[in-house]
Amino acid sequence: MGRVRAIPSTSKSRISPTSERNTIFLNFLIPNIVLNLSNIIQNLCLFMQNSEVFILAIESSCDDTAAAVLLNDKVLSNVVANQLIHNQYGGVVPELASRAHQQNIVPVIDAALREAKIRKEQLSAIAFTQGPGLMGSLLVGSSFAKSMALALQIPLIAVNHMQAHILAHFIDEEGFEKPTFPFLALTISGGHTQIVRVNDFFDMKIIGKTTDDAVGEAFDKSAKILGLPYPGGPLIDKYAQLGNPKTFTFTKPKVPGLDFSFSGLKTAILYFIQKKKLENPNFVDENLNDICASIQYTIIEILMDKLKLAVKETGIKQIAIGGGVSANSGIRNTLKETENKYGWKTFIPKFEYTTDNAAMIGIVGYQKFLIEIFETSSVVSKARIQF
């Protein structure tokens, strides 16, 4: 075995010319590397914001199976399959809804891709509704989204359905303005009634909500009391346009703060109709337009009273509406009138983005894609979800 020869040490430390050159080189090189990396990161972020991002969105929270394809914030396709089977039951039957989703989801997604004229290999990510909604329905959409994202090896994005109703205003549509932050959002649907302060895309706070029934349920249950078929809300809107809103008076509930209540109104309408039908069995048929107009007027007054209070408390005069009930013509017209009456700036979504649709899921997916908020396949659907 060879012996290692020791190198004698010197009493004086010296830096060789080569070491000195390396030190100077590194002192010059390191700052430039940092600078270049910073530029690369900035350019990458800019590229992500400006490049073509294709989002496939899936919505299956209730009884509509929907799929949409977005190119950045522009909708290329928005396909919805309705489930008419529920009409004969007077409401959505959860088990039947989930079965119908299983039948519809493949053809709906195929139609969305074909209408958008893109191949699935071009997709950048898949967004789906995580909740809130009917659990069986949510599972169909989430399971398909997970499988497809895994097969294509692209990001998976979970979306809050109610946030999507609000952010639908950021879809790029000709003739429709986008709100600026902060603004107030009134989300009104069959299951929710909320006033939300929106500070940023994912910085939202509920400042008012229903303490019992949602506004959409108030419309549908009132329609049922009048003997109208399901879904009755649109029919009340239709007949209300032909009636006098001040013919009959219904008491508005007194709820403190910015919260709502509609259960008492439903009961008042029930007792009113029962009493009038005892006096005249043909009362509803003879006064249908005026009854519907009076019910709708009262509901709109309840909503507007709370909105006016929210504006007063927050100082925010930008108001956006979303959710299925925002399709109601009376609510849309009344809100538009506030621009001249109170100096508000109002934002009313395109009609097709009011009811459940996948385009609104897609715009949230796009915003999350830009800041890389992705999920793994372990993400779970939630019937109730934290806002």
GROMACS .gro file of C-alpha atoms in nm:
model
  387
    1MET     CA    1   0.000   0.000   0.000
    2GLY     CA    2   0.143   0.339  -0.107
    3ARG     CA    3   0.228   0.605   0.142
    4VAL     CA    4   0.072   0.950   0.124
    5ARG     CA    5   0.324   1.224   0.097
    6ALA     CA    6   0.259   1.524   0.324
    7ILE     CA    7   0.261   1.871   0.174
    8PRO     CA    8   0.466   2.107   0.386
    9SER     CA    9   0.281   2.412   0.510
   10THR     CA   10   0.412   2.763   0.469
   11SER     CA   11   0.418   3.025   0.735
   12LYS     CA   12   0.265   3.285   0.501
   13SER     CA   13  -0.079   3.241   0.334
   14ARG     CA   14  -0.085   3.333  -0.032
   15ILE     CA   15  -0.373   3.366  -0.288
   16SER     CA   16  -0.276   3.238  -0.628
   17PRO     CA   17  -0.358   3.442  -0.940
   18THR     CA   18  -0.602   3.169  -1.042
   19SER     CA   19  -0.797   3.194  -0.713
   20GLU     CA   20  -0.808   3.571  -0.743
   21ARG     CA   21  -0.947   3.547  -1.096
   22ASN     CA   22  -1.212   3.297  -0.978
   23THR     CA   23  -1.319   3.529  -0.694
   24ILE     CA   24  -1.356   3.826  -0.929
   25PHE     CA   25  -1.543   3.607  -1.178
   26LEU     CA   26  -1.786   3.481  -0.911
   27ASN     CA   27  -1.844   3.832  -0.776
   28PHE     CA   28  -1.945   3.936  -1.125
   29LEU     CA   29  -2.134   3.619  -1.216
   30ILE     CA   30  -2.358   3.566  -0.909
   31PRO     CA   31  -2.542   3.902  -0.925
   32ASN     CA   32  -2.600   3.849  -1.296
   33ILE     CA   33  -2.737   3.499  -1.235
   34VAL     CA   34  -2.977   3.635  -0.972
   35LEU     CA   35  -3.083   3.916  -1.206
   36ASN     CA   36  -3.136   3.676  -1.496
   37LEU     CA   37  -3.335   3.434  -1.279
   38SER     CA   38  -3.554   3.722  -1.164
   39ASN     CA   39  -3.616   3.821  -1.527
   40ILE     CA   40  -3.692   3.460  -1.619
   41ILE     CA   41  -3.948   3.431  -1.338
   42GLN     CA   42  -4.112   3.761  -1.436
   43ASN     CA   43  -4.124   3.657  -1.801
   44LEU     CA   44  -4.269   3.319  -1.704
   45CYS     CA   45  -4.545   3.487  -1.503
   46LEU     CA   46  -4.610   3.722  -1.793
   47PHE     CA   47  -4.617   3.427  -2.032
   48MET     CA   48  -4.868   3.242  -1.813
   49GLN     CA   49  -5.091   3.548  -1.807
   50ASN     CA   50  -5.072   3.610  -2.181
   51SER     CA   51  -5.045   3.259  -2.322
   52GLU     CA   52  -5.335   3.045  -2.435
   53VAL     CA   53  -5.485   2.872  -2.134
   54PHE     CA   54  -5.763   2.626  -2.218
   55ILE     CA   55  -5.985   2.535  -1.922
   56LEU     CA   56  -6.243   2.257  -1.935
   57ALA     CA   57  -6.507   2.329  -1.668
   58ILE     CA   58  -6.762   2.084  -1.527
   59GLU     CA   59  -7.070   2.180  -1.325
   60SER     CA   60  -7.294   1.916  -1.163
   61SER     CA   61  -7.406   2.062  -0.830
   62CYS     CA   62  -7.780   2.008  -0.871
   63ASP     CA   63  -7.992   1.895  -1.167
   64ASP     CA   64  -7.809   2.051  -1.464
   65THR     CA   65  -7.513   1.874  -1.625
   66ALA     CA   66  -7.291   2.143  -1.775
   67ALA     CA   67  -6.951   2.168  -1.943
   68ALA     CA   68  -6.769   2.467  -2.088
   69VAL     CA   69  -6.436   2.542  -2.252
   70LEU     CA   70  -6.265   2.875  -2.190
   71LEU     CA   71  -5.966   3.028  -2.366
   72ASN     CA   72  -5.827   3.245  -2.088
   73ASP     CA   73  -6.131   3.449  -1.979
   74LYS     CA   74  -6.331   3.404  -2.300
   75VAL     CA   75  -6.600   3.135  -2.337
   76LEU     CA   76  -6.560   2.911  -2.642
   77SER     CA   77  -6.848   2.679  -2.553
   78ASN     CA   78  -7.106   2.648  -2.277
   79VAL     CA   79  -7.325   2.337  -2.294
   80VAL     CA   80  -7.603   2.254  -2.047
   81ALA     CA   81  -7.822   1.942  -2.029
   82ASN     CA   82  -8.139   1.995  -1.827
   83GLN     CA   83  -8.317   1.717  -1.639
   84LEU     CA   84  -8.689   1.743  -1.713
   85ILE     CA   85  -8.765   1.429  -1.512
   86HIS     CA   86  -8.795   1.635  -1.191
   87ASN     CA   87  -9.090   1.841  -1.318
   88GLN     CA   88  -9.339   1.563  -1.245
   89TYR     CA   89  -9.226   1.551  -0.880
   90GLY     CA   90  -9.249   1.923  -0.815
   91GLY     CA   91  -8.881   1.948  -0.718
   92VAL     CA   92  -8.538   1.794  -0.761
   93VAL     CA   93  -8.508   1.428  -0.657
   94PRO     CA   94  -8.138   1.381  -0.558
   95GLU     CA   95  -8.110   1.012  -0.659
   96LEU     CA   96  -8.265   1.076  -1.000
   97ALA     CA   97  -8.038   1.378  -1.047
   98SER     CA   98  -7.717   1.182  -0.989
   99ARG     CA   99  -7.830   0.907  -1.227
  100ALA     CA  100  -7.909   1.160  -1.498
  101HIS     CA  101  -7.566   1.320  -1.451
  102GLN     CA  102  -7.403   0.983  -1.519
  103GLN     CA  103  -7.597   0.956  -1.844
  104ASN     CA  104  -7.531   1.315  -1.954
  105ILE     CA  105  -7.174   1.393  -1.853
  106VAL     CA  106  -6.987   1.222  -2.139
  107PRO     CA  107  -7.200   1.358  -2.426
  108VAL     CA  108  -7.209   1.707  -2.267
  109ILE     CA  109  -6.829   1.725  -2.234
  110ASP     CA  110  -6.786   1.586  -2.585
  111ALA     CA  111  -7.024   1.851  -2.718
  112ALA     CA  112  -6.836   2.128  -2.532
  113LEU     CA  113  -6.501   2.022  -2.679
  114ARG     CA  114  -6.643   1.991  -3.031
  115GLU     CA  115  -6.818   2.330  -3.011
  116ALA     CA  116  -6.494   2.490  -2.889
  117LYS     CA  117  -6.309   2.321  -3.177
  118ILE     CA  118  -6.026   2.191  -2.961
  119ARG     CA  119  -5.886   1.848  -2.878
  120LYS     CA  120  -5.865   1.726  -2.520
  121GLU     CA  121  -5.484   1.718  -2.554
  122GLN     CA  122  -5.488   2.098  -2.583
  123LEU     CA  123  -5.645   2.144  -2.239
  124SER     CA  124  -5.435   2.324  -1.976
  125ALA     CA  125  -5.645   2.223  -1.673
  126ILE     CA  126  -5.983   2.089  -1.564
  127ALA     CA  127  -6.203   2.279  -1.318
  128PHE     CA  128  -6.502   2.126  -1.142
  129THR     CA  129  -6.763   2.220  -0.882
  130GLN     CA  130  -6.652   2.095  -0.540
  131GLY     CA  131  -6.961   2.227  -0.360
  132PRO     CA  132  -7.203   2.328  -0.229
  133GLY     CA  133  -7.470   2.106  -0.381
  134LEU     CA  134  -7.627   1.760  -0.383
  135MET     CA  135  -7.360   1.510  -0.283
  136GLY     CA  136  -7.454   1.246  -0.540
  137SER     CA  137  -7.455   1.502  -0.819
  138LEU     CA  138  -7.125   1.656  -0.709
  139LEU     CA  139  -6.955   1.315  -0.702
  140VAL     CA  140  -7.036   1.247  -1.067
  141GLY     CA  141  -6.869   1.569  -1.180
  142SER     CA  142  -6.570   1.547  -0.947
  143SER     CA  143  -6.500   1.181  -1.029
  144PHE     CA  144  -6.501   1.250  -1.402
  145ALA     CA  145  -6.281   1.559  -1.359
  146LYS     CA  146  -6.027   1.371  -1.147
  147SER     CA  147  -6.005   1.081  -1.393
  148MET     CA  148  -5.969   1.303  -1.697
  149ALA     CA  149  -5.708   1.529  -1.535
  150LEU     CA  150  -5.510   1.222  -1.428
  151ALA     CA  151  -5.527   1.067  -1.774
  152LEU     CA  152  -5.416   1.390  -1.944
  153GLN     CA  153  -5.163   1.470  -1.667
  154ILE     CA  154  -5.291   1.826  -1.630
  155PRO     CA  155  -5.384   2.030  -1.318
  156LEU     CA  156  -5.712   1.976  -1.134
  157ILE     CA  157  -5.893   2.281  -0.995
  158ALA     CA  158  -6.174   2.275  -0.735
  159VAL     CA  159  -6.432   2.556  -0.746
  160ASN     CA  160  -6.683   2.691  -0.494
  161HIS     CA  161  -7.016   2.712  -0.677
  162MET     CA  162  -7.131   3.031  -0.501
  163GLN     CA  163  -6.800   3.210  -0.562
  164ALA     CA  164  -6.840   3.117  -0.928
  165HIS     CA  165  -7.178   3.294  -0.946
  166ILE     CA  166  -7.000   3.610  -0.831
  167LEU     CA  167  -6.691   3.578  -1.051
  168ALA     CA  168  -6.903   3.508  -1.360
  169HIS     CA  169  -6.891   3.887  -1.401
  170PHE     CA  170  -6.525   3.853  -1.505
  171ILE     CA  171  -6.602   3.648  -1.816
  172ASP     CA  172  -6.496   3.848  -2.120
  173GLU     CA  173  -6.824   3.932  -2.296
  174GLU     CA  174  -6.881   4.211  -2.544
  175GLY     CA  175  -7.113   4.476  -2.402
  176PHE     CA  176  -7.068   4.369  -2.039
  177GLU     CA  177  -6.849   4.563  -1.796
  178LYS     CA  178  -6.645   4.398  -1.522
  179PRO     CA  179  -6.667   4.532  -1.166
  180THR     CA  180  -6.360   4.667  -0.991
  181PHE     CA  181  -6.265   4.570  -0.637
  182PRO     CA  182  -6.415   4.614  -0.386
  183PHE     CA  183  -6.780   4.555  -0.473
  184LEU     CA  184  -7.091   4.406  -0.314
  185ALA     CA  185  -7.243   4.089  -0.459
  186LEU     CA  186  -7.601   3.977  -0.404
  187THR     CA  187  -7.614   3.601  -0.464
  188ILE     CA  188  -7.970   3.479  -0.496
  189SER     CA  189  -8.068   3.122  -0.584
  190GLY     CA  190  -8.287   2.832  -0.481
  191GLY     CA  191  -8.055   2.745  -0.194
  192HIS     CA  192  -7.877   3.070  -0.106
  193THR     CA  193  -7.941   3.436  -0.038
  194GLN     CA  194  -7.626   3.629   0.052
  195ILE     CA  195  -7.471   3.973   0.046
  196VAL     CA  196  -7.097   3.934  -0.006
  197ARG     CA  197  -6.822   4.194   0.019
  198VAL     CA  198  -6.574   4.111  -0.258
  199ASN     CA  199  -6.227   4.256  -0.198
  200ASP     CA  200  -6.042   4.044  -0.455
  201PHE     CA  201  -6.093   3.729  -0.660
  202PHE     CA  202  -6.049   3.504  -0.360
  203ASP     CA  203  -6.097   3.751  -0.077
  204MET     CA  204  -6.470   3.749  -0.005
  205LYS     CA  205  -6.672   3.791   0.312
  206ILE     CA  206  -7.042   3.716   0.366
  207ILE     CA  207  -7.193   4.015   0.546
  208GLY     CA  208  -7.557   3.910   0.518
  209LYS     CA  209  -7.741   3.581   0.462
  210THR     CA  210  -8.079   3.416   0.501
  211THR     CA  211  -8.164   3.283   0.843
  212ASP     CA  212  -8.406   3.024   0.702
  213ASP     CA  213  -8.529   2.985   0.342
  214ALA     CA  214  -8.364   3.117   0.028
  215VAL     CA  215  -8.530   3.366  -0.205
  216GLY     CA  216  -8.556   3.107  -0.483
  217GLU     CA  217  -8.749   2.877  -0.253
  218ALA     CA  218  -8.983   3.164  -0.163
  219PHE     CA  219  -9.065   3.208  -0.532
  220ASP     CA  220  -9.110   2.835  -0.599
  221LYS     CA  221  -9.318   2.765  -0.287
  222SER     CA  222  -9.539   3.066  -0.356
  223ALA     CA  223  -9.595   2.934  -0.708
  224LYS     CA  224  -9.688   2.594  -0.566
  225ILE     CA  225  -9.943   2.757  -0.334
  226LEU     CA  226 -10.095   2.920  -0.642
  227GLY     CA  227 -10.111   2.584  -0.819
  228LEU     CA  228  -9.840   2.665  -1.074
  229PRO     CA  229  -9.615   2.383  -1.204
  230TYR     CA  230  -9.247   2.339  -1.108
  231PRO     CA  231  -9.028   2.536  -1.148
  232GLY     CA  232  -9.266   2.811  -1.050
  233GLY     CA  233  -9.029   3.105  -1.001
  234PRO     CA  234  -9.005   3.194  -1.373
  235LEU     CA  235  -9.386   3.169  -1.402
  236ILE     CA  236  -9.437   3.419  -1.118
  237ASP     CA  237  -9.202   3.654  -1.305
  238LYS     CA  238  -9.395   3.600  -1.627
  239TYR     CA  239  -9.740   3.670  -1.478
  240ALA     CA  240  -9.608   3.955  -1.260
  241GLN     CA  241  -9.527   4.156  -1.572
  242LEU     CA  242  -9.901   4.161  -1.651
  243GLY     CA  243 -10.025   4.255  -1.304
  244ASN     CA  244 -10.041   4.544  -1.058
  245PRO     CA  245  -9.772   4.502  -0.787
  246LYS     CA  246  -9.964   4.711  -0.535
  247THR     CA  247 -10.295   4.523  -0.550
  248PHE     CA  248 -10.220   4.306  -0.246
  249THR     CA  249  -9.994   4.386   0.049
  250PHE     CA  250  -9.774   4.131   0.225
  251THR     CA  251  -9.587   4.211   0.545
  252LYS     CA  252  -9.209   4.225   0.513
  253PRO     CA  253  -9.015   4.035   0.783
  254LYS     CA  254  -8.820   4.240   1.036
  255VAL     CA  255  -8.475   4.086   1.060
  256PRO     CA  256  -8.190   4.282   1.222
  257GLY     CA  257  -7.877   4.376   1.032
  258LEU     CA  258  -7.812   4.253   0.680
  259ASP     CA  259  -7.968   3.907   0.721
  260PHE     CA  260  -8.281   3.787   0.539
  261SER     CA  261  -8.583   3.572   0.624
  262PHE     CA  262  -8.844   3.434   0.384
  263SER     CA  263  -9.022   3.162   0.584
  264GLY     CA  264  -9.267   3.410   0.737
  265LEU     CA  265  -9.350   3.555   0.396
  266LYS     CA  266  -9.428   3.208   0.260
  267THR     CA  267  -9.662   3.141   0.552
  268ALA     CA  268  -9.836   3.478   0.506
  269ILE     CA  269  -9.894   3.404   0.138
  270LEU     CA  270 -10.032   3.056   0.222
  271TYR     CA  271 -10.280   3.191   0.477
  272PHE     CA  272 -10.380   3.476   0.245
  273ILE     CA  273 -10.460   3.240  -0.043
  274GLN     CA  274 -10.644   2.992   0.182
  275LYS     CA  275 -10.862   3.271   0.322
  276LYS     CA  276 -10.940   3.423  -0.018
  277LYS     CA  277 -11.025   3.084  -0.171
  278LEU     CA  278 -11.278   3.023   0.107
  279GLU     CA  279 -11.446   3.349   0.007
  280ASN     CA  280 -11.412   3.284  -0.367
  281PRO     CA  281 -11.295   2.945  -0.502
  282ASN     CA  282 -11.191   3.114  -0.828
  283PHE     CA  283 -10.987   3.385  -0.654
  284VAL     CA  284 -10.646   3.268  -0.782
  285ASP     CA  285 -10.759   3.225  -1.143
  286GLU     CA  286 -10.929   3.565  -1.145
  287ASN     CA  287 -10.637   3.751  -0.984
  288LEU     CA  288 -10.330   3.548  -1.083
  289ASN     CA  289 -10.138   3.834  -1.249
  290ASP     CA  290 -10.194   4.074  -0.961
  291ILE     CA  291 -10.109   3.810  -0.698
  292CYS     CA  292  -9.782   3.725  -0.873
  293ALA     CA  293  -9.695   4.093  -0.918
  294SER     CA  294  -9.761   4.163  -0.549
  295ILE     CA  295  -9.552   3.865  -0.433
  296GLN     CA  296  -9.263   3.960  -0.660
  297TYR     CA  297  -9.280   4.326  -0.555
  298THR     CA  298  -9.261   4.228  -0.186
  299ILE     CA  299  -8.961   3.998  -0.241
  300ILE     CA  300  -8.777   4.266  -0.439
  301GLU     CA  301  -8.847   4.520  -0.165
  302ILE     CA  302  -8.696   4.284   0.094
  303LEU     CA  303  -8.381   4.242  -0.117
  304MET     CA  304  -8.345   4.612  -0.194
  305ASP     CA  305  -8.393   4.720   0.169
  306LYS     CA  306  -8.097   4.505   0.271
  307LEU     CA  307  -7.884   4.618  -0.022
  308LYS     CA  308  -7.943   4.983   0.065
  309LEU     CA  309  -7.837   4.912   0.422
  310ALA     CA  310  -7.524   4.727   0.302
  311VAL     CA  311  -7.424   5.022   0.083
  312LYS     CA  312  -7.477   5.259   0.376
  313GLU     CA  313  -7.266   5.046   0.612
  314THR     CA  314  -6.979   4.972   0.371
  315GLY     CA  315  -6.976   5.284   0.155
  316ILE     CA  316  -6.943   5.059  -0.152
  317LYS     CA  317  -7.172   5.157  -0.439
  318GLN     CA  318  -7.074   4.890  -0.690
  319ILE     CA  319  -7.340   4.616  -0.683
  320ALA     CA  320  -7.329   4.287  -0.875
  321ILE     CA  321  -7.592   4.013  -0.874
  322GLY     CA  322  -7.557   3.642  -0.943
  323GLY     CA  323  -7.739   3.313  -0.904
  324GLY     CA  324  -8.045   3.162  -1.068
  325VAL     CA  325  -8.290   3.416  -0.927
  326SER     CA  326  -8.088   3.700  -1.083
  327ALA     CA  327  -8.261   3.597  -1.408
  328ASN     CA  328  -8.582   3.749  -1.266
  329SER     CA  329  -8.677   4.049  -1.482
  330GLY     CA  330  -8.823   4.245  -1.190
  331ILE     CA  331  -8.500   4.219  -0.989
  332ARG     CA  332  -8.284   4.308  -1.289
  333ASN     CA  333  -8.495   4.613  -1.378
  334THR     CA  334  -8.518   4.737  -1.019
  335LEU     CA  335  -8.143   4.708  -0.971
  336LYS     CA  336  -8.077   4.897  -1.294
  337GLU     CA  337  -8.305   5.179  -1.176
  338THR     CA  338  -8.084   5.232  -0.870
  339GLU     CA  339  -7.807   5.374  -1.089
  340ASN     CA  340  -8.006   5.695  -1.142
  341LYS     CA  341  -8.194   5.679  -0.812
  342TYR     CA  342  -7.901   5.621  -0.572
  343GLY     CA  343  -7.592   5.671  -0.788
  344TRP     CA  344  -7.496   5.303  -0.774
  345LYS     CA  345  -7.295   5.122  -1.041
  346THR     CA  346  -7.467   4.790  -1.108
  347PHE     CA  347  -7.351   4.475  -1.283
  348ILE     CA  348  -7.602   4.227  -1.421
  349PRO     CA  349  -7.465   3.909  -1.580
  350LYS     CA  350  -7.551   3.779  -1.923
  351PHE     CA  351  -7.870   3.574  -1.891
  352GLU     CA  352  -7.703   3.239  -1.967
  353TYR     CA  353  -7.459   3.293  -1.679
  354THR     CA  354  -7.731   3.344  -1.417
  355THR     CA  355  -7.859   2.987  -1.384
  356ASP     CA  356  -7.620   2.696  -1.315
  357ASN     CA  357  -7.361   2.675  -1.592
  358ALA     CA  358  -7.003   2.564  -1.640
  359ALA     CA  359  -6.871   2.890  -1.786
  360MET     CA  360  -6.875   3.046  -1.440
  361ILE     CA  361  -6.680   2.746  -1.308
  362GLY     CA  362  -6.432   2.795  -1.588
  363ILE     CA  363  -6.359   3.162  -1.511
  364VAL     CA  364  -6.277   3.071  -1.150
  365GLY     CA  365  -6.061   2.787  -1.281
  366TYR     CA  366  -5.873   3.032  -1.503
  367GLN     CA  367  -5.806   3.274  -1.216
  368LYS     CA  368  -5.684   2.987  -0.997
  369PHE     CA  369  -5.466   2.857  -1.280
  370LEU     CA  370  -5.285   3.191  -1.302
  371ILE     CA  371  -5.184   3.169  -0.935
  372GLU     CA  372  -5.139   2.790  -0.941
  373ILE     CA  373  -5.408   2.686  -0.691
  374PHE     CA  374  -5.434   2.319  -0.784
  375GLU     CA  375  -5.573   2.007  -0.613
  376THR     CA  376  -5.467   1.644  -0.592
  377SER     CA  377  -5.701   1.352  -0.661
  378SER     CA  378  -5.763   1.328  -0.286
  379VAL     CA  379  -5.984   1.641  -0.293
  380VAL     CA  380  -6.340   1.562  -0.181
  381SER     CA  381  -6.681   1.698  -0.279
  382LYS     CA  382  -6.873   1.884  -0.009
  383ALA     CA  383  -7.249   1.936   0.015
  384ARG     CA  384  -7.170   2.233   0.239
  385ILE     CA  385  -6.849   2.421   0.182
  386GLN     CA  386  -6.669   2.704   0.357
  387PHE     CA  387  -6.711   3.027   0.162
   0.00000   0.00000   0.00000
